[in-house]
Amino acid sequence: MNKSALPRLVAVVLAAGQSRRFGTTKQLASLGQAPLVRRAVDNARGAPVDAVVLATGHDHAAVHAAGNSDFFLVNENYRDGMGSTLAQAARTLAPVTDGLLVCLADQPLIPAEHLAALREAWDGSPDRAIATAFGSSVGPPVLFGSRYFADLGNLRGEAGAKALLDAAGDQLVTIRLEAAAIDIDRPEDLENL
């Protein structure tokens, strides 16, 4: 199969939040030698995707500069919550992709290999969703086929795409990665790593 016949996949790194519990813009906090947002963008680039888009909002200029992504969008309504950022990304990117790989900037232990495994598990079907399983939960990173774009585009507030995953039924495939349970909400979360 030639590359032009492969389904298009765009990774979107959500990094728009205000980081209220962290106290400063957590996307800019460093783990090792890189800010969290840069780690997320670099790992997304390591997966076989056609493009990586950084979705920003709060402190967008600094987050974009630290993320070093080729493409970015700014959610002016970032105060409305993650759902509004994911909705804007889905509406913006729907015309140019067959699938969205949704990553969070505050999940620093997600390796590029896991994102590649999500991509490998996707057969290009518009109906398929590939999510990460951790503990008794299922969530991001998650890959959505195009059938989900309209529902993603209608998300509001803090609600993410959990309801879409719950409704996916046998179209949902999961790949386990316990490290996905670790996200950064407070400075001590980062210190504990």
mmCIF file of C-alpha atoms in Angstrom:
data_model
loop_
_atom_site.group_PDB
_atom_site.id
_atom_site.type_symbol
_atom_site.label_atom_id
_atom_site.label_comp_id
_atom_site.label_asym_id
_atom_site.label_seq_id
_atom_site.Cartn_x
_atom_site.Cartn_y
_atom_site.Cartn_z
ATOM 1 C CA MET A 1 0.000 0.000 0.000
ATOM 2 C CA ASN A 2 1.467 3.381 -0.925
ATOM 3 C CA LYS A 3 1.611 6.198 1.615
ATOM 4 C CA SER A 4 -1.048 8.267 -0.166
ATOM 5 C CA ALA A 5 -3.560 5.452 0.444
ATOM 6 C CA LEU A 6 -2.941 5.440 4.187
ATOM 7 C CA PRO A 7 -5.497 7.254 6.355
ATOM 8 C CA ARG A 8 -4.375 10.686 7.507
ATOM 9 C CA LEU A 9 -3.765 11.060 11.219
ATOM 10 C CA VAL A 10 -3.172 14.320 13.088
ATOM 11 C CA ALA A 11 -2.016 14.410 16.701
ATOM 12 C CA VAL A 12 -3.407 17.232 18.792
ATOM 13 C CA VAL A 13 -1.668 18.064 22.071
ATOM 14 C CA LEU A 14 -4.082 19.763 24.468
ATOM 15 C CA ALA A 15 -2.210 22.442 26.435
ATOM 16 C CA ALA A 16 -4.715 25.264 26.919
ATOM 17 C CA GLY A 17 -5.572 25.065 30.609
ATOM 18 C CA GLN A 18 -5.039 27.666 33.314
ATOM 19 C CA SER A 19 -3.281 25.270 35.722
ATOM 20 C CA ARG A 20 -5.171 26.676 38.719
ATOM 21 C CA ARG A 21 -4.071 23.895 41.083
ATOM 22 C CA PHE A 22 -0.467 24.103 39.874
ATOM 23 C CA GLY A 23 -0.187 27.837 40.585
ATOM 24 C CA THR A 24 1.727 28.702 37.397
ATOM 25 C CA THR A 25 1.456 27.562 33.786
ATOM 26 C CA LYS A 26 2.223 23.865 34.297
ATOM 27 C CA GLN A 27 2.742 23.260 30.587
ATOM 28 C CA LEU A 28 5.957 25.291 30.966
ATOM 29 C CA ALA A 29 7.210 23.388 34.033
ATOM 30 C CA SER A 30 10.253 21.242 33.299
ATOM 31 C CA LEU A 31 10.737 17.544 33.812
ATOM 32 C CA GLY A 32 14.309 16.618 33.074
ATOM 33 C CA GLN A 33 15.617 18.994 30.443
ATOM 34 C CA ALA A 34 12.313 19.854 28.749
ATOM 35 C CA PRO A 35 9.041 21.612 29.558
ATOM 36 C CA LEU A 36 6.030 19.317 29.812
ATOM 37 C CA VAL A 37 4.542 20.721 26.617
ATOM 38 C CA ARG A 38 7.746 20.082 24.648
ATOM 39 C CA ARG A 39 7.878 16.480 25.886
ATOM 40 C CA ALA A 40 4.293 15.932 24.741
ATOM 41 C CA VAL A 41 4.884 17.477 21.296
ATOM 42 C CA ASP A 42 8.128 15.544 20.776
ATOM 43 C CA ASN A 43 6.497 12.262 21.768
ATOM 44 C CA ALA A 44 3.589 12.934 19.420
ATOM 45 C CA ARG A 45 6.086 13.573 16.624
ATOM 46 C CA GLY A 46 7.632 10.204 17.418
ATOM 47 C CA ALA A 47 4.403 8.445 16.504
ATOM 48 C CA PRO A 48 3.676 7.984 12.815
ATOM 49 C CA VAL A 49 1.357 10.966 12.345
ATOM 50 C CA ASP A 50 1.016 13.378 9.446
ATOM 51 C CA ALA A 51 1.111 16.480 11.665
ATOM 52 C CA VAL A 52 1.216 17.575 15.302
ATOM 53 C CA VAL A 53 -0.992 20.485 16.342
ATOM 54 C CA LEU A 54 -0.559 22.193 19.693
ATOM 55 C CA ALA A 55 -3.878 23.440 21.100
ATOM 56 C CA THR A 56 -3.186 26.375 23.407
ATOM 57 C CA GLY A 57 -5.186 28.953 25.307
ATOM 58 C CA HIS A 58 -3.906 30.311 28.602
ATOM 59 C CA ASP A 59 -0.447 31.891 28.198
ATOM 60 C CA HIS A 60 -0.620 30.766 24.562
ATOM 61 C CA ALA A 61 2.464 32.582 23.245
ATOM 62 C CA ALA A 62 4.776 31.092 25.884
ATOM 63 C CA VAL A 63 3.225 27.620 25.619
ATOM 64 C CA HIS A 64 3.530 27.642 21.836
ATOM 65 C CA ALA A 65 7.164 28.780 21.989
ATOM 66 C CA ALA A 66 8.025 26.081 24.536
ATOM 67 C CA GLY A 67 6.144 23.415 22.595
ATOM 68 C CA ASN A 68 8.004 24.088 19.377
ATOM 69 C CA SER A 69 5.212 22.703 17.228
ATOM 70 C CA ASP A 70 4.815 23.442 13.544
ATOM 71 C CA PHE A 71 1.099 24.058 13.860
ATOM 72 C CA PHE A 72 -0.957 25.484 16.687
ATOM 73 C CA LEU A 73 -4.379 26.808 17.437
ATOM 74 C CA VAL A 74 -5.511 29.120 20.195
ATOM 75 C CA ASN A 75 -8.738 28.462 22.049
ATOM 76 C CA GLU A 76 -9.936 31.891 23.140
ATOM 77 C CA ASN A 77 -12.558 30.117 25.283
ATOM 78 C CA TYR A 78 -10.008 28.046 27.229
ATOM 79 C CA ARG A 79 -11.571 29.181 30.520
ATOM 80 C CA ASP A 80 -14.578 27.022 29.580
ATOM 81 C CA GLY A 81 -12.469 23.877 30.080
ATOM 82 C CA MET A 82 -10.774 21.066 28.215
ATOM 83 C CA GLY A 83 -13.946 20.113 26.362
ATOM 84 C CA SER A 84 -14.006 23.463 24.596
ATOM 85 C CA THR A 85 -10.376 23.082 23.481
ATOM 86 C CA LEU A 86 -10.938 19.561 22.195
ATOM 87 C CA ALA A 87 -14.105 20.733 20.438
ATOM 88 C CA GLN A 88 -12.283 23.548 18.677
ATOM 89 C CA ALA A 89 -9.478 21.210 17.625
ATOM 90 C CA ALA A 90 -11.956 18.669 16.229
ATOM 91 C CA ARG A 91 -13.889 21.300 14.271
ATOM 92 C CA THR A 92 -10.699 22.866 12.927
ATOM 93 C CA LEU A 93 -8.938 19.649 11.942
ATOM 94 C CA ALA A 94 -11.883 17.557 10.693
ATOM 95 C CA PRO A 95 -11.497 18.701 7.059
ATOM 96 C CA VAL A 96 -7.836 17.670 6.862
ATOM 97 C CA THR A 97 -7.644 14.316 8.649
ATOM 98 C CA ASP A 98 -9.214 10.879 8.933
ATOM 99 C CA GLY A 99 -8.299 10.475 12.600
ATOM 100 C CA LEU A 100 -7.319 12.512 15.643
ATOM 101 C CA LEU A 101 -4.774 11.322 18.171
ATOM 102 C CA VAL A 102 -5.579 13.304 21.319
ATOM 103 C CA CYS A 103 -2.701 13.773 23.775
ATOM 104 C CA LEU A 104 -2.497 15.786 26.997
ATOM 105 C CA ALA A 105 0.480 17.988 27.817
ATOM 106 C CA ASP A 106 0.276 17.035 31.494
ATOM 107 C CA GLN A 107 0.831 13.280 31.029
ATOM 108 C CA PRO A 108 4.645 13.293 30.990
ATOM 109 C CA LEU A 109 5.203 9.538 31.127
ATOM 110 C CA ILE A 110 3.498 8.715 27.831
ATOM 111 C CA PRO A 111 6.242 7.433 25.510
ATOM 112 C CA ALA A 112 6.207 7.831 21.745
ATOM 113 C CA GLU A 113 6.100 4.020 21.531
ATOM 114 C CA HIS A 114 2.661 3.983 23.147
ATOM 115 C CA LEU A 115 1.365 6.578 20.702
ATOM 116 C CA ALA A 116 2.800 4.479 17.879
ATOM 117 C CA ALA A 117 0.971 1.437 19.281
ATOM 118 C CA LEU A 118 -2.320 3.359 19.238
ATOM 119 C CA ARG A 119 -1.686 4.263 15.601
ATOM 120 C CA GLU A 120 -0.735 0.689 14.739
ATOM 121 C CA ALA A 121 -3.996 -0.579 16.242
ATOM 122 C CA TRP A 122 -6.077 1.756 14.064
ATOM 123 C CA ASP A 123 -7.161 0.249 10.770
ATOM 124 C CA GLY A 124 -8.267 3.608 9.400
ATOM 125 C CA SER A 125 -11.928 2.932 10.156
ATOM 126 C CA PRO A 126 -13.937 6.091 10.841
ATOM 127 C CA ASP A 127 -15.885 4.152 13.500
ATOM 128 C CA ARG A 128 -12.883 2.995 15.515
ATOM 129 C CA ALA A 129 -11.634 4.547 18.756
ATOM 130 C CA ILE A 130 -8.335 3.401 20.293
ATOM 131 C CA ALA A 131 -7.908 4.429 23.926
ATOM 132 C CA THR A 132 -5.411 3.932 26.718
ATOM 133 C CA ALA A 133 -6.371 1.660 29.601
ATOM 134 C CA PHE A 134 -4.905 2.274 33.058
ATOM 135 C CA GLY A 135 -6.144 0.889 36.353
ATOM 136 C CA SER A 136 -9.898 0.523 35.923
ATOM 137 C CA SER A 137 -10.088 3.562 33.636
ATOM 138 C CA VAL A 138 -9.972 4.214 29.921
ATOM 139 C CA GLY A 139 -8.856 7.585 28.604
ATOM 140 C CA PRO A 140 -6.159 9.606 26.897
ATOM 141 C CA PRO A 141 -4.142 9.383 24.898
ATOM 142 C CA VAL A 142 -6.907 8.303 22.563
ATOM 143 C CA LEU A 143 -7.265 8.028 18.797
ATOM 144 C CA PHE A 144 -10.656 8.833 17.272
ATOM 145 C CA GLY A 145 -11.775 7.941 13.760
ATOM 146 C CA SER A 146 -13.686 10.573 11.823
ATOM 147 C CA ARG A 147 -17.151 9.374 12.877
ATOM 148 C CA TYR A 148 -16.460 10.941 16.284
ATOM 149 C CA PHE A 149 -15.469 14.380 14.983
ATOM 150 C CA ALA A 150 -18.968 15.909 15.107
ATOM 151 C CA ASP A 151 -19.506 14.728 18.701
ATOM 152 C CA LEU A 152 -16.040 15.935 19.690
ATOM 153 C CA GLY A 153 -16.850 19.275 18.086
ATOM 154 C CA ASN A 154 -19.894 19.610 20.354
ATOM 155 C CA LEU A 155 -18.070 19.085 23.653
ATOM 156 C CA ARG A 156 -18.497 21.786 26.260
ATOM 157 C CA GLY A 157 -16.908 22.815 29.527
ATOM 158 C CA GLU A 158 -14.659 20.529 31.512
ATOM 159 C CA ALA A 159 -16.154 17.350 30.062
ATOM 160 C CA GLY A 160 -13.723 15.442 27.924
ATOM 161 C CA ALA A 161 -14.572 12.601 25.575
ATOM 162 C CA LYS A 162 -15.251 9.913 28.222
ATOM 163 C CA ALA A 163 -18.918 9.611 27.212
ATOM 164 C CA LEU A 164 -17.885 8.985 23.601
ATOM 165 C CA LEU A 165 -15.564 6.194 24.698
ATOM 166 C CA ASP A 166 -18.305 4.701 26.876
ATOM 167 C CA ALA A 167 -20.690 4.716 23.891
ATOM 168 C CA ALA A 168 -18.177 3.258 21.401
ATOM 169 C CA GLY A 169 -19.078 -0.325 22.288
ATOM 170 C CA ASP A 170 -17.233 -2.928 20.242
ATOM 171 C CA GLN A 171 -15.613 -0.171 18.157
ATOM 172 C CA LEU A 172 -13.411 0.682 21.148
ATOM 173 C CA VAL A 173 -9.980 -0.922 21.338
ATOM 174 C CA THR A 174 -7.783 -0.355 24.375
ATOM 175 C CA ILE A 175 -4.055 -0.600 24.906
ATOM 176 C CA ARG A 176 -2.855 -0.741 28.491
ATOM 177 C CA LEU A 177 -0.312 1.727 29.843
ATOM 178 C CA GLU A 178 -0.365 2.212 33.601
ATOM 179 C CA ALA A 179 1.817 5.336 33.310
ATOM 180 C CA ALA A 180 -1.173 7.124 31.737
ATOM 181 C CA ALA A 181 -2.680 7.341 35.216
ATOM 182 C CA ILE A 182 0.002 9.889 36.123
ATOM 183 C CA ASP A 183 -0.830 13.458 35.273
ATOM 184 C CA ILE A 184 0.470 16.691 36.692
ATOM 185 C CA ASP A 185 -2.024 18.805 38.623
ATOM 186 C CA ARG A 186 0.074 20.238 41.461
ATOM 187 C CA PRO A 187 3.776 21.048 41.874
ATOM 188 C CA GLU A 188 4.206 18.074 44.189
ATOM 189 C CA ASP A 189 3.035 15.737 41.390
ATOM 190 C CA LEU A 190 6.004 16.888 39.348
ATOM 191 C CA GLU A 191 8.380 16.703 42.304
ATOM 192 C CA ASN A 192 7.298 13.117 42.997
ATOM 193 C CA LEU A 193 8.400 12.067 39.530
#
